[in-house]
C-alpha cells in the first residue's frame, strides 16, 4: 500500500497506474468499504500460502458414532486461529451450519 490509512472510518482500496499500485481512499459508501484487518490477513495467506484462507467445523472421529457430538475447528493456515479474521470465519461457518439444519426459519 502506498499511503497510510485515511482518518475516516470507512476506506476502500483503489488500483491506479500501469502497473497498478494499490492505495487507500476514504469512502462514504459502506458497499465499497473494506475491513483492512480482514483484507490484510487474506492477502498474507495468498502471498505466503498461495491460496485463500478457510475454516471448517468438522465432526471428530469416530464419525459413525452418534454419541460423539464433539467438533473440531480447522483453520488453514493454522495461524488464523486466535485472529479476528479466524473468528469471523468460524462465526460464518457456524451460522451457515445452523441455517442448513433449520435453526432459523
Short mmCIF file of N, CA and C in Angstrom, two decimals:
data_model
loop_
_atom_site.label_atom_id
_atom_site.label_comp_id
_atom_site.label_asym_id
_atom_site.label_seq_id
_atom_site.Cartn_x
_atom_site.Cartn_y
_atom_site.Cartn_z
N UNK A 1 0.85 -1.18 0.00
CA UNK A 1 0.00 0.00 0.00
C UNK A 1 0.89 1.23 0.00
N UNK A 2 0.44 2.26 -0.67
CA UNK A 2 1.31 3.42 -0.86
C UNK A 2 1.02 4.56 0.08
N UNK A 3 -0.06 4.51 0.83
CA UNK A 3 -0.42 5.63 1.70
C UNK A 3 -0.89 5.10 3.04
N UNK A 4 -0.70 5.89 4.10
CA UNK A 4 -1.27 5.46 5.39
C UNK A 4 -2.78 5.50 5.33
N UNK A 5 -3.44 4.73 6.18
CA UNK A 5 -4.91 4.72 6.15
C UNK A 5 -5.48 6.10 6.39
N UNK A 6 -6.53 6.45 5.65
CA UNK A 6 -7.19 7.74 5.88
C UNK A 6 -7.78 7.82 7.28
N UNK A 7 -8.04 9.03 7.73
CA UNK A 7 -8.56 9.23 9.08
C UNK A 7 -10.02 8.79 9.22
N UNK A 8 -10.75 8.72 8.13
CA UNK A 8 -12.16 8.36 8.18
C UNK A 8 -12.37 6.91 8.57
N UNK A 9 -13.55 6.57 9.05
CA UNK A 9 -13.81 5.20 9.49
C UNK A 9 -13.97 4.21 8.35
N UNK A 10 -14.34 4.66 7.14
CA UNK A 10 -14.55 3.76 6.01
C UNK A 10 -13.49 4.02 4.95
N UNK A 11 -12.85 2.95 4.49
CA UNK A 11 -11.86 3.08 3.43
C UNK A 11 -12.15 2.07 2.34
N UNK A 12 -11.72 2.41 1.13
CA UNK A 12 -11.81 1.48 0.01
C UNK A 12 -10.41 1.35 -0.59
N UNK A 13 -10.20 0.30 -1.34
CA UNK A 13 -8.91 0.05 -1.98
C UNK A 13 -9.06 0.38 -3.46
N UNK A 14 -8.11 1.15 -3.98
CA UNK A 14 -8.13 1.52 -5.39
C UNK A 14 -6.81 1.10 -6.03
N UNK A 15 -6.88 0.75 -7.30
CA UNK A 15 -5.69 0.44 -8.09
C UNK A 15 -5.53 1.53 -9.12
N UNK A 16 -4.35 2.15 -9.15
CA UNK A 16 -4.10 3.23 -10.08
C UNK A 16 -2.78 2.99 -10.80
N UNK A 17 -2.73 3.40 -12.06
CA UNK A 17 -1.50 3.34 -12.83
C UNK A 17 -1.30 2.03 -13.55
N UNK A 18 -0.18 1.99 -14.29
CA UNK A 18 0.18 0.80 -15.04
C UNK A 18 1.67 0.58 -14.88
N UNK A 19 2.15 -0.36 -14.13
CA UNK A 19 1.38 -1.38 -13.44
C UNK A 19 0.59 -0.80 -12.28
N UNK A 20 -0.51 -1.44 -11.93
CA UNK A 20 -1.37 -0.89 -10.88
C UNK A 20 -0.68 -0.86 -9.52
N UNK A 21 -0.90 0.23 -8.81
CA UNK A 21 -0.42 0.38 -7.44
C UNK A 21 -1.65 0.54 -6.56
N UNK A 22 -1.70 -0.25 -5.47
CA UNK A 22 -2.83 -0.17 -4.57
C UNK A 22 -2.71 1.02 -3.63
N UNK A 23 -3.84 1.65 -3.39
CA UNK A 23 -3.89 2.76 -2.44
C UNK A 23 -5.20 2.72 -1.68
N UNK A 24 -5.28 3.53 -0.65
CA UNK A 24 -6.49 3.62 0.16
C UNK A 24 -7.12 4.99 -0.03
N UNK A 25 -8.43 4.99 -0.11
CA UNK A 25 -9.19 6.23 -0.18
C UNK A 25 -10.32 6.17 0.83
N UNK A 26 -10.63 7.30 1.38
CA UNK A 26 -11.79 7.39 2.27
C UNK A 26 -13.05 7.30 1.42
N UNK A 27 -14.06 6.62 1.96
CA UNK A 27 -15.32 6.49 1.24
C UNK A 27 -16.48 6.69 2.22
N UNK A 28 -17.59 7.14 1.68
CA UNK A 28 -18.81 7.24 2.50
C UNK A 28 -19.78 6.12 2.13
N UNK A 29 -19.39 5.29 1.15
CA UNK A 29 -20.24 4.21 0.67
C UNK A 29 -19.90 2.90 1.39
N UNK A 30 -20.76 2.42 2.29
CA UNK A 30 -20.46 1.18 3.01
C UNK A 30 -20.26 -0.02 2.08
N UNK A 31 -20.92 -0.01 0.92
CA UNK A 31 -20.77 -1.13 -0.01
C UNK A 31 -19.37 -1.19 -0.62
N UNK A 32 -18.67 -0.08 -0.66
CA UNK A 32 -17.32 -0.04 -1.22
C UNK A 32 -16.25 -0.20 -0.15
N UNK A 33 -16.63 -0.13 1.12
CA UNK A 33 -15.67 -0.16 2.21
C UNK A 33 -15.08 -1.55 2.41
N UNK A 34 -13.85 -1.58 2.86
CA UNK A 34 -13.13 -2.82 3.11
C UNK A 34 -12.62 -2.80 4.55
N UNK A 35 -12.76 -3.93 5.24
CA UNK A 35 -12.17 -4.08 6.56
C UNK A 35 -10.70 -4.42 6.33
N UNK A 36 -9.81 -3.52 6.68
CA UNK A 36 -8.39 -3.71 6.38
C UNK A 36 -7.78 -4.89 7.13
N UNK A 37 -8.24 -5.16 8.34
CA UNK A 37 -7.73 -6.30 9.08
C UNK A 37 -7.99 -7.60 8.33
N UNK A 38 -9.21 -7.79 7.84
CA UNK A 38 -9.57 -9.00 7.10
C UNK A 38 -8.85 -9.05 5.76
N UNK A 39 -8.78 -7.90 5.09
CA UNK A 39 -8.13 -7.84 3.78
C UNK A 39 -6.65 -8.20 3.90
N UNK A 40 -5.97 -7.63 4.89
CA UNK A 40 -4.54 -7.88 5.03
C UNK A 40 -4.26 -9.33 5.44
N UNK A 41 -5.11 -9.91 6.26
CA UNK A 41 -4.94 -11.31 6.63
C UNK A 41 -5.12 -12.20 5.39
N UNK A 42 -6.14 -11.93 4.59
CA UNK A 42 -6.36 -12.71 3.37
C UNK A 42 -5.21 -12.53 2.39
N UNK A 43 -4.68 -11.31 2.29
CA UNK A 43 -3.55 -11.04 1.41
C UNK A 43 -2.30 -11.79 1.88
N UNK A 44 -2.06 -11.81 3.18
CA UNK A 44 -0.91 -12.55 3.72
C UNK A 44 -1.02 -14.04 3.40
N UNK A 45 -2.21 -14.59 3.56
CA UNK A 45 -2.40 -16.02 3.25
C UNK A 45 -2.14 -16.26 1.77
N UNK A 46 -2.67 -15.41 0.91
CA UNK A 46 -2.48 -15.59 -0.54
C UNK A 46 -1.00 -15.49 -0.91
N UNK A 47 -0.29 -14.53 -0.32
CA UNK A 47 1.12 -14.35 -0.65
C UNK A 47 2.00 -15.48 -0.13
N UNK A 48 1.75 -15.94 1.08
CA UNK A 48 2.62 -16.94 1.70
C UNK A 48 2.18 -18.38 1.46
N UNK A 49 0.89 -18.59 1.28
CA UNK A 49 0.37 -19.96 1.12
C UNK A 49 -0.09 -20.26 -0.30
N UNK A 50 -0.31 -19.21 -1.11
CA UNK A 50 -0.78 -19.41 -2.48
C UNK A 50 -2.22 -19.85 -2.57
N UNK A 51 -3.02 -19.56 -1.56
CA UNK A 51 -4.43 -19.97 -1.53
C UNK A 51 -5.22 -18.98 -0.71
N UNK A 52 -6.52 -19.18 -0.62
CA UNK A 52 -7.38 -18.34 0.20
C UNK A 52 -7.44 -18.91 1.62
N UNK A 53 -7.70 -18.06 2.61
CA UNK A 53 -7.87 -18.58 3.97
C UNK A 53 -9.20 -19.31 4.07
N UNK A 54 -9.25 -20.33 4.92
CA UNK A 54 -10.53 -21.01 5.14
C UNK A 54 -10.59 -21.63 6.52
N UNK A 55 -11.82 -21.94 6.88
CA UNK A 55 -12.12 -22.54 8.17
C UNK A 55 -13.24 -23.55 7.97
N UNK A 56 -13.20 -24.62 8.75
CA UNK A 56 -14.31 -25.55 8.76
C UNK A 56 -14.47 -26.14 10.16
N UNK A 57 -15.69 -26.39 10.52
CA UNK A 57 -16.03 -27.02 11.78
C UNK A 57 -16.52 -28.42 11.45
N UNK A 58 -15.70 -29.41 11.77
CA UNK A 58 -15.97 -30.78 11.35
C UNK A 58 -16.17 -31.70 12.54
N UNK A 59 -16.94 -32.77 12.36
CA UNK A 59 -17.07 -33.77 13.42
C UNK A 59 -15.72 -34.43 13.72
N UNK A 60 -15.53 -34.79 14.96
CA UNK A 60 -14.32 -35.51 15.36
C UNK A 60 -14.53 -37.00 15.16
N UNK A 61 -13.46 -37.73 14.89
CA UNK A 61 -13.61 -39.19 14.79
C UNK A 61 -13.95 -39.78 16.15
N UNK A 62 -14.62 -40.91 16.24
CA UNK A 62 -15.12 -41.71 15.12
C UNK A 62 -16.40 -41.07 14.55
N UNK A 63 -16.42 -40.97 13.23
CA UNK A 63 -17.51 -40.25 12.55
C UNK A 63 -18.84 -41.01 12.60
N UNK A 64 -18.78 -42.32 12.73
CA UNK A 64 -20.01 -43.12 12.69
C UNK A 64 -20.63 -43.34 14.07
N UNK A 65 -20.08 -42.72 15.10
CA UNK A 65 -20.62 -42.87 16.46
C UNK A 65 -21.58 -41.71 16.75
N UNK A 66 -22.89 -41.96 16.80
CA UNK A 66 -23.86 -40.88 17.01
C UNK A 66 -23.73 -40.22 18.39
N UNK A 67 -23.03 -40.88 19.33
CA UNK A 67 -22.85 -40.29 20.66
C UNK A 67 -21.73 -39.25 20.67
N UNK A 68 -20.93 -39.21 19.60
CA UNK A 68 -19.82 -38.26 19.54
C UNK A 68 -20.33 -36.93 19.00
N UNK A 69 -20.55 -35.98 19.89
CA UNK A 69 -21.07 -34.67 19.49
C UNK A 69 -19.97 -33.62 19.41
N UNK A 70 -18.72 -34.04 19.56
CA UNK A 70 -17.62 -33.08 19.53
C UNK A 70 -17.30 -32.67 18.11
N UNK A 71 -16.86 -31.42 17.99
CA UNK A 71 -16.49 -30.89 16.69
C UNK A 71 -15.07 -30.32 16.78
N UNK A 72 -14.40 -30.30 15.66
CA UNK A 72 -13.03 -29.83 15.58
C UNK A 72 -12.97 -28.58 14.72
N UNK A 73 -12.31 -27.53 15.24
CA UNK A 73 -12.08 -26.31 14.46
C UNK A 73 -10.82 -26.52 13.63
N UNK A 74 -10.93 -26.28 12.31
CA UNK A 74 -9.77 -26.39 11.43
C UNK A 74 -9.57 -25.10 10.68
N UNK A 75 -8.46 -24.43 10.96
CA UNK A 75 -8.08 -23.19 10.29
C UNK A 75 -6.96 -23.50 9.31
N UNK A 76 -7.05 -22.92 8.13
CA UNK A 76 -5.96 -23.05 7.16
C UNK A 76 -5.65 -21.66 6.63
N UNK A 77 -4.42 -21.19 6.90
CA UNK A 77 -3.35 -21.80 7.67
C UNK A 77 -3.63 -21.73 9.18
N UNK A 78 -2.87 -22.51 9.94
CA UNK A 78 -3.09 -22.63 11.39
C UNK A 78 -3.03 -21.30 12.13
N UNK A 79 -2.19 -20.37 11.65
CA UNK A 79 -2.01 -19.11 12.38
C UNK A 79 -3.25 -18.23 12.38
N UNK A 80 -4.25 -18.56 11.58
CA UNK A 80 -5.51 -17.79 11.61
C UNK A 80 -6.25 -17.97 12.93
N UNK A 81 -6.00 -19.10 13.61
CA UNK A 81 -6.67 -19.33 14.89
C UNK A 81 -6.20 -18.26 15.88
N UNK A 82 -7.16 -17.64 16.55
CA UNK A 82 -6.86 -16.59 17.51
C UNK A 82 -6.81 -15.19 16.91
N UNK A 83 -7.08 -15.08 15.60
CA UNK A 83 -7.12 -13.76 14.95
C UNK A 83 -8.57 -13.34 14.75
N UNK A 84 -8.78 -12.06 14.52
CA UNK A 84 -10.14 -11.58 14.23
C UNK A 84 -10.68 -12.20 12.95
N UNK A 85 -9.81 -12.35 11.96
CA UNK A 85 -10.23 -12.96 10.70
C UNK A 85 -10.65 -14.41 10.92
N UNK A 86 -9.88 -15.15 11.69
CA UNK A 86 -10.24 -16.53 12.01
C UNK A 86 -11.55 -16.61 12.76
N UNK A 87 -11.77 -15.66 13.67
CA UNK A 87 -13.02 -15.63 14.43
C UNK A 87 -14.22 -15.39 13.52
N UNK A 88 -14.08 -14.50 12.56
CA UNK A 88 -15.18 -14.24 11.61
C UNK A 88 -15.43 -15.46 10.74
N UNK A 89 -14.37 -16.14 10.30
CA UNK A 89 -14.55 -17.36 9.51
C UNK A 89 -15.29 -18.42 10.32
N UNK A 90 -14.92 -18.56 11.60
CA UNK A 90 -15.61 -19.52 12.48
C UNK A 90 -17.08 -19.17 12.63
N UNK A 91 -17.38 -17.90 12.94
CA UNK A 91 -18.77 -17.47 13.14
C UNK A 91 -19.60 -17.69 11.88
N UNK A 92 -19.02 -17.39 10.72
CA UNK A 92 -19.75 -17.56 9.47
C UNK A 92 -20.05 -19.04 9.21
N UNK A 93 -19.06 -19.90 9.41
CA UNK A 93 -19.26 -21.33 9.19
C UNK A 93 -20.30 -21.88 10.16
N UNK A 94 -20.21 -21.49 11.41
CA UNK A 94 -21.16 -21.95 12.43
C UNK A 94 -22.59 -21.53 12.08
N UNK A 95 -22.74 -20.26 11.67
CA UNK A 95 -24.07 -19.76 11.33
C UNK A 95 -24.63 -20.46 10.09
N UNK A 96 -23.79 -20.71 9.09
CA UNK A 96 -24.26 -21.43 7.91
C UNK A 96 -24.69 -22.84 8.25
N UNK A 97 -23.98 -23.50 9.16
CA UNK A 97 -24.39 -24.83 9.59
C UNK A 97 -25.73 -24.78 10.34
N UNK A 98 -25.93 -23.74 11.15
CA UNK A 98 -27.22 -23.57 11.83
C UNK A 98 -28.34 -23.41 10.81
N UNK A 99 -28.12 -22.57 9.81
CA UNK A 99 -29.13 -22.34 8.77
C UNK A 99 -29.44 -23.64 8.00
N UNK A 100 -28.40 -24.41 7.70
CA UNK A 100 -28.62 -25.63 6.93
C UNK A 100 -29.37 -26.69 7.72
N UNK A 101 -29.35 -26.58 9.04
CA UNK A 101 -30.06 -27.54 9.89
C UNK A 101 -31.43 -27.00 10.32
N UNK A 102 -31.86 -25.88 9.75
CA UNK A 102 -33.18 -25.35 10.05
C UNK A 102 -33.28 -24.63 11.36
N UNK A 103 -32.15 -24.16 11.90
CA UNK A 103 -32.16 -23.46 13.19
C UNK A 103 -32.98 -22.17 13.12
N UNK A 104 -32.89 -21.49 11.99
CA UNK A 104 -33.64 -20.24 11.80
C UNK A 104 -34.53 -20.40 10.58
N UNK A 105 -35.80 -20.15 10.77
CA UNK A 105 -36.74 -20.28 9.64
C UNK A 105 -37.06 -18.94 9.03
#
